[in-house]
mmCIF file of C-alpha atoms and ligand atoms in Angstrom:
data_model
loop_
_atom_site.group_PDB
_atom_site.id
_atom_site.type_symbol
_atom_site.label_atom_id
_atom_site.label_comp_id
_atom_site.label_asym_id
_atom_site.label_seq_id
_atom_site.Cartn_x
_atom_site.Cartn_y
_atom_site.Cartn_z
ATOM 1 C CA MET C 78 116.369 102.576 141.616
ATOM 2 C CA THR C 79 117.575 105.588 143.642
ATOM 3 C CA HIS C 80 115.439 108.426 146.051
ATOM 4 C CA LYS C 81 115.884 111.316 146.824
ATOM 5 C CA LEU C 82 116.797 111.107 150.529
ATOM 6 C CA THR C 83 114.709 113.656 152.749
ATOM 7 C CA SER C 84 116.388 116.728 154.021
ATOM 8 C CA LEU C 85 116.198 116.571 157.173
ATOM 9 C CA GLY C 86 116.874 119.353 160.505
ATOM 10 C CA ILE C 87 117.555 118.880 164.205
ATOM 11 C CA LEU C 88 116.802 121.017 166.610
ATOM 12 C CA LEU C 89 118.477 120.674 170.411
ATOM 13 C CA SER C 90 119.916 121.694 173.295
ATOM 14 C CA GLY C 91 121.491 119.720 174.869
ATOM 15 C CA ARG C 92 123.685 115.915 175.211
ATOM 16 C CA GLY C 93 121.977 114.993 172.217
ATOM 17 C CA SER C 94 121.902 111.514 171.216
ATOM 18 C CA ASN C 95 119.008 111.027 170.077
ATOM 19 C CA MET C 96 120.444 113.512 166.775
ATOM 20 C CA GLN C 97 123.305 111.373 166.811
ATOM 21 C CA ALA C 98 121.447 108.088 166.314
ATOM 22 C CA ILE C 99 119.050 109.629 163.763
ATOM 23 C CA VAL C 100 122.512 111.524 162.103
ATOM 24 C CA ARG C 101 124.024 107.313 162.091
ATOM 25 C CA ALA C 102 120.885 105.656 160.708
ATOM 26 C CA CYS C 103 121.153 108.340 158.109
ATOM 27 C CA GLU C 104 125.184 107.454 157.523
ATOM 28 C CA SER C 105 124.613 103.544 157.071
ATOM 29 C CA GLY C 106 120.972 104.099 155.195
ATOM 30 C CA GLU C 107 118.643 103.014 157.544
ATOM 31 C CA LEU C 108 116.446 105.591 156.442
ATOM 32 C CA PRO C 109 116.076 107.332 153.425
ATOM 33 C CA ALA C 110 117.298 111.022 154.389
ATOM 34 C CA THR C 111 120.636 113.433 154.763
ATOM 35 C CA VAL C 112 120.911 115.538 158.115
ATOM 36 C CA ALA C 113 120.805 119.155 156.277
ATOM 37 C CA ILE C 114 121.188 121.053 159.254
ATOM 38 C CA VAL C 115 121.366 121.249 163.533
ATOM 39 C CA VAL C 116 119.850 123.621 165.069
ATOM 40 C CA SER C 117 120.331 124.413 169.303
ATOM 41 C CA ASN C 118 119.686 127.287 170.807
ATOM 42 C CA ARG C 119 122.333 127.121 173.359
ATOM 43 C CA ILE C 120 126.499 127.453 173.177
ATOM 44 C CA ASP C 121 127.110 124.754 175.068
ATOM 45 C CA ALA C 122 125.597 122.222 174.481
ATOM 46 C CA ALA C 123 127.091 118.915 174.153
ATOM 47 C CA GLY C 124 125.299 118.418 170.710
ATOM 48 C CA VAL C 125 126.622 121.611 168.481
ATOM 49 C CA ALA C 126 130.398 120.081 169.420
ATOM 50 C CA TRP C 127 129.876 116.266 167.869
ATOM 51 C CA THR C 128 128.108 117.812 165.345
ATOM 52 C CA ARG C 129 130.849 120.025 164.528
ATOM 53 C CA GLU C 130 132.981 117.604 164.963
ATOM 54 C CA ARG C 131 130.806 115.474 162.258
ATOM 55 C CA GLY C 132 131.502 118.379 160.057
ATOM 56 C CA ILE C 133 127.906 118.830 160.173
ATOM 57 C CA GLU C 134 126.137 121.682 158.975
ATOM 58 C CA CYS C 135 125.257 123.443 162.395
ATOM 59 C CA ARG C 136 123.726 126.781 163.216
ATOM 60 C CA VAL C 137 123.263 128.264 166.936
ATOM 61 C CA LEU C 138 120.378 130.246 167.851
ATOM 62 C CA PRO C 139 120.530 131.842 171.073
ATOM 63 C CA HIS C 140 116.831 132.197 171.878
ATOM 64 C CA ARG C 141 117.894 135.493 174.371
ATOM 65 C CA ASP C 142 119.641 136.701 171.522
ATOM 66 C CA TYR C 143 115.776 137.890 169.651
ATOM 67 C CA GLU C 144 112.530 140.016 170.567
ATOM 68 C CA GLY C 145 110.533 136.950 171.708
ATOM 69 C CA ARG C 146 109.194 133.436 170.343
ATOM 70 C CA ASP C 147 107.723 133.994 167.257
ATOM 71 C CA ALA C 148 111.119 136.630 166.243
ATOM 72 C CA HIS C 149 113.628 133.321 167.905
ATOM 73 C CA ASP C 150 111.737 130.462 165.868
ATOM 74 C CA ARG C 151 110.726 132.321 162.608
ATOM 75 C CA ALA C 152 114.853 133.122 162.681
ATOM 76 C CA ILE C 153 115.194 129.133 163.331
ATOM 77 C CA VAL C 154 112.287 128.260 159.798
ATOM 78 C CA ASP C 155 114.230 130.381 157.875
ATOM 79 C CA GLU C 156 117.848 128.900 158.500
ATOM 80 C CA LEU C 157 115.390 125.793 158.500
ATOM 81 C CA ARG C 158 114.261 126.268 154.306
ATOM 82 C CA GLU C 159 117.784 128.381 153.560
ATOM 83 C CA ALA C 160 118.931 124.329 154.453
ATOM 84 C CA GLY C 161 116.375 122.969 152.174
ATOM 85 C CA VAL C 162 114.712 121.301 154.975
ATOM 86 C CA GLU C 163 111.429 119.183 154.176
ATOM 87 C CA TRP C 164 110.830 117.808 158.049
ATOM 88 C CA VAL C 165 112.023 118.958 161.128
ATOM 89 C CA CYS C 166 113.109 116.635 164.809
ATOM 90 C CA LEU C 167 113.195 117.868 167.768
ATOM 91 C CA ALA C 168 115.276 115.883 169.205
ATOM 92 C CA GLY C 169 115.681 117.161 173.433
ATOM 93 C CA TYR C 170 114.642 120.896 172.487
ATOM 94 C CA MET C 171 113.351 122.380 174.551
ATOM 95 C CA ARG C 172 111.204 125.029 174.300
ATOM 96 C CA LEU C 173 107.505 125.298 172.813
ATOM 97 C CA LEU C 174 107.698 125.453 169.144
ATOM 98 C CA SER C 175 105.117 129.591 167.914
ATOM 99 C CA PRO C 176 102.182 129.176 165.664
ATOM 100 C CA VAL C 177 104.689 130.253 163.487
ATOM 101 C CA PHE C 178 107.202 127.592 163.668
ATOM 102 C CA VAL C 179 104.073 124.635 163.639
ATOM 103 C CA THR C 180 102.361 126.766 160.435
ATOM 104 C CA ALA C 181 105.733 126.445 158.656
ATOM 105 C CA PHE C 182 106.239 122.584 159.070
ATOM 106 C CA HIS C 183 102.310 121.521 158.931
ATOM 107 C CA ASN C 184 102.516 118.500 160.094
ATOM 108 C CA ARG C 185 106.718 117.752 158.897
ATOM 109 C CA ILE C 186 107.947 118.271 162.305
ATOM 110 C CA LEU C 187 108.479 115.181 165.041
ATOM 111 C CA ASN C 188 109.671 114.984 168.654
ATOM 112 C CA ILE C 189 110.206 112.172 171.184
ATOM 113 C CA HIS C 190 109.206 112.680 174.731
ATOM 114 C CA PRO C 191 110.029 110.053 177.619
ATOM 115 C CA SER C 192 107.178 108.335 178.611
ATOM 116 C CA LEU C 193 104.030 106.905 177.361
ATOM 117 C CA LEU C 194 102.084 110.046 176.249
ATOM 118 C CA PRO C 195 99.507 111.564 177.214
ATOM 119 C CA SER C 196 101.036 110.011 180.375
ATOM 120 C CA PHE C 197 103.637 112.254 181.703
ATOM 121 C CA PRO C 198 103.928 115.501 179.557
ATOM 122 C CA GLY C 199 106.606 117.726 180.412
ATOM 123 C CA LEU C 200 109.613 118.345 182.454
ATOM 124 C CA ASP C 201 111.206 115.381 184.248
ATOM 125 C CA ALA C 202 108.391 112.627 183.200
ATOM 126 C CA GLN C 203 111.327 109.785 183.908
ATOM 127 C CA ALA C 204 111.290 111.074 186.827
ATOM 128 C CA GLN C 205 107.460 111.967 187.159
ATOM 129 C CA ALA C 206 107.310 108.030 186.219
ATOM 130 C CA HIS C 207 109.639 107.413 189.300
ATOM 131 C CA GLY C 208 107.067 108.905 191.378
ATOM 132 C CA HIS C 209 103.696 107.727 190.267
ATOM 133 C CA GLY C 210 104.283 104.797 190.854
ATOM 134 C CA VAL C 211 103.420 102.993 187.347
ATOM 135 C CA ARG C 212 104.833 99.202 186.188
ATOM 136 C CA TRP C 213 105.269 100.244 182.678
ATOM 137 C CA THR C 214 106.385 103.533 181.141
ATOM 138 C CA GLY C 215 107.930 104.374 178.247
ATOM 139 C CA CYS C 216 108.916 107.192 175.140
ATOM 140 C CA THR C 217 107.084 108.610 172.810
ATOM 141 C CA VAL C 218 107.730 109.727 169.213
ATOM 142 C CA HIS C 219 104.168 112.203 167.773
ATOM 143 C CA LEU C 220 103.882 114.803 165.677
ATOM 144 C CA VAL C 221 104.521 118.189 167.348
ATOM 145 C CA ASP C 222 101.680 120.496 167.253
ATOM 146 C CA THR C 223 101.629 124.337 169.364
ATOM 147 C CA GLU C 224 100.934 122.588 172.443
ATOM 148 C CA LEU C 225 103.093 120.410 174.890
ATOM 149 C CA ASP C 226 104.081 117.236 174.165
ATOM 150 C CA HIS C 227 100.926 116.548 172.668
ATOM 151 C CA GLY C 228 100.878 115.928 168.959
ATOM 152 C CA PRO C 229 99.878 113.196 167.247
ATOM 153 C CA ILE C 230 101.305 109.924 167.954
ATOM 154 C CA VAL C 231 103.242 108.191 165.845
ATOM 155 C CA GLU C 232 105.534 105.561 167.718
ATOM 156 C CA GLN C 233 106.518 104.422 170.908
ATOM 157 C CA THR C 234 108.048 101.871 172.584
ATOM 158 C CA ALA C 235 107.527 100.299 176.308
ATOM 159 C CA VAL C 236 109.848 100.274 178.638
ATOM 160 C CA PRO C 237 108.804 98.529 182.300
ATOM 161 C CA VAL C 238 109.471 99.995 185.633
ATOM 162 C CA LEU C 239 111.872 98.159 188.055
ATOM 163 C CA SER C 240 111.379 97.800 192.233
ATOM 164 C CA GLY C 241 114.591 98.214 192.581
ATOM 165 C CA ASP C 242 114.257 101.406 189.940
ATOM 166 C CA THR C 243 116.252 104.771 190.444
ATOM 167 C CA VAL C 244 115.248 107.419 188.283
ATOM 168 C CA GLU C 245 118.314 107.864 186.730
ATOM 169 C CA ASP C 246 118.310 103.618 185.974
ATOM 170 C CA LEU C 247 115.383 104.736 184.475
ATOM 171 C CA GLU C 248 116.090 107.799 182.656
ATOM 172 C CA HIS C 249 118.906 105.167 180.885
ATOM 173 C CA ARG C 250 116.211 102.188 180.089
ATOM 174 C CA ILE C 251 114.282 104.413 178.856
ATOM 175 C CA LEU C 252 116.546 106.239 176.793
ATOM 176 C CA LEU C 253 118.254 102.685 174.636
ATOM 177 C CA GLU C 254 114.258 102.271 173.666
ATOM 178 C CA GLU C 255 114.619 106.305 172.229
ATOM 179 C CA HIS C 256 116.983 106.014 169.638
ATOM 180 C CA PRO C 257 115.414 103.190 168.022
ATOM 181 C CA THR C 258 112.220 105.130 168.192
ATOM 182 C CA TYR C 259 112.702 107.696 165.756
ATOM 183 C CA VAL C 260 114.621 105.890 163.886
ATOM 184 C CA ARG C 261 111.475 103.221 163.838
ATOM 185 C CA ALA C 262 109.139 106.193 163.357
ATOM 186 C CA LEU C 263 110.983 108.491 160.687
ATOM 187 C CA LYS C 264 111.551 105.911 158.679
ATOM 188 C CA GLN C 265 107.934 105.038 158.695
ATOM 189 C CA LEU C 266 106.507 108.059 158.327
ATOM 190 C CA LEU C 267 108.658 108.465 154.952
ATOM 191 C CA GLN C 268 108.478 105.733 153.044
ATOM 192 C CA ARG C 269 104.714 104.433 154.082
ATOM 193 C CA ARG C 270 101.544 106.336 153.419
ATOM 194 C CA TRP C 271 99.435 107.228 156.138
ATOM 195 C CA THR C 272 96.827 109.455 156.762
ATOM 196 C CA LEU C 273 95.534 111.923 159.754
ATOM 197 C CA GLN C 274 92.301 110.741 161.091
ATOM 198 C CA GLY C 275 91.261 113.860 163.836
ATOM 199 C CA ARG C 276 94.450 112.771 166.162
ATOM 200 C CA ARG C 277 94.962 109.318 165.008
ATOM 201 C CA LEU C 278 98.023 108.971 162.740
ATOM 202 C CA ILE C 279 96.837 106.270 160.188
ATOM 203 C CA TRP C 280 99.084 103.968 158.126
ATOM 204 C CA LEU C 281 97.492 103.284 154.795
ATOM 205 C CA ASP C 282 99.180 100.600 153.252
HETATM 206 C C1 GRF A 249 115.260 112.768 175.334
HETATM 207 O O1 GRF A 249 115.041 111.579 176.715
HETATM 208 C C2 GRF A 249 114.381 112.431 175.059
HETATM 209 O O2 GRF A 249 112.946 112.148 174.352
HETATM 210 C C3 GRF A 249 113.272 114.604 175.806
HETATM 211 O O3 GRF A 249 114.774 114.518 175.642
HETATM 212 C C4 GRF A 249 115.558 113.860 175.669
HETATM 213 C C5 GRF A 249 116.769 114.171 175.344
HETATM 214 O O4 GRF A 249 117.973 113.615 175.052
HETATM 215 N N1 GRF A 249 112.654 114.970 174.817
HETATM 216 P P1 GRF A 249 119.062 113.953 173.863
HETATM 217 O O5 GRF A 249 120.381 114.966 174.255
HETATM 218 O O6 GRF A 249 118.006 113.030 173.324
HETATM 219 O O7 GRF A 249 119.907 113.040 174.646
#
């Protein structure tokens, strides 16, 4: 039996290792999905070069070329729609989404954040956790709303903080967990039945 593949759009601003993990999971058949387009707001993002070498559709839309967040988001939404995107994955995309964007893909936008939310939202989450002295941190995949690192949680993986850790050690240990966590979250959302009760994402099967 063949199932239709879900079309994904991935947004990034930098390295793109989570994007690569999602692309590979699509290619291997682990995810019942295909990456229709990658969008970056930065031309110099390493993820852009990787995507283009791979022959994946990629658009660069620098936010400075637009008059404000709404206009920029509208342009991205147009690109995603044109590519037939059904789900959007933020993968190191360093911009807050406007209501224009969030409404266009209501409860169909995912983000990954390198902490166990709601602890340490915002920039440098790994350094925040390291500086706070927590024993455990990790990563969180969540649905995206208009608040920073805030929407309903889909999946989390805990990672220990070891006493000799530098911030870089911790970043690396978390990143290794981010890739499978993102793929696992996406796979479940695409394959299982689920609903939202307030902030709680409930699996129905
Ligand atoms: C990751 O740590 C992710 O959790 C955060 O930004 C970083 C992006 O890394 N949102 P990469 O571009 O996916 O390698």
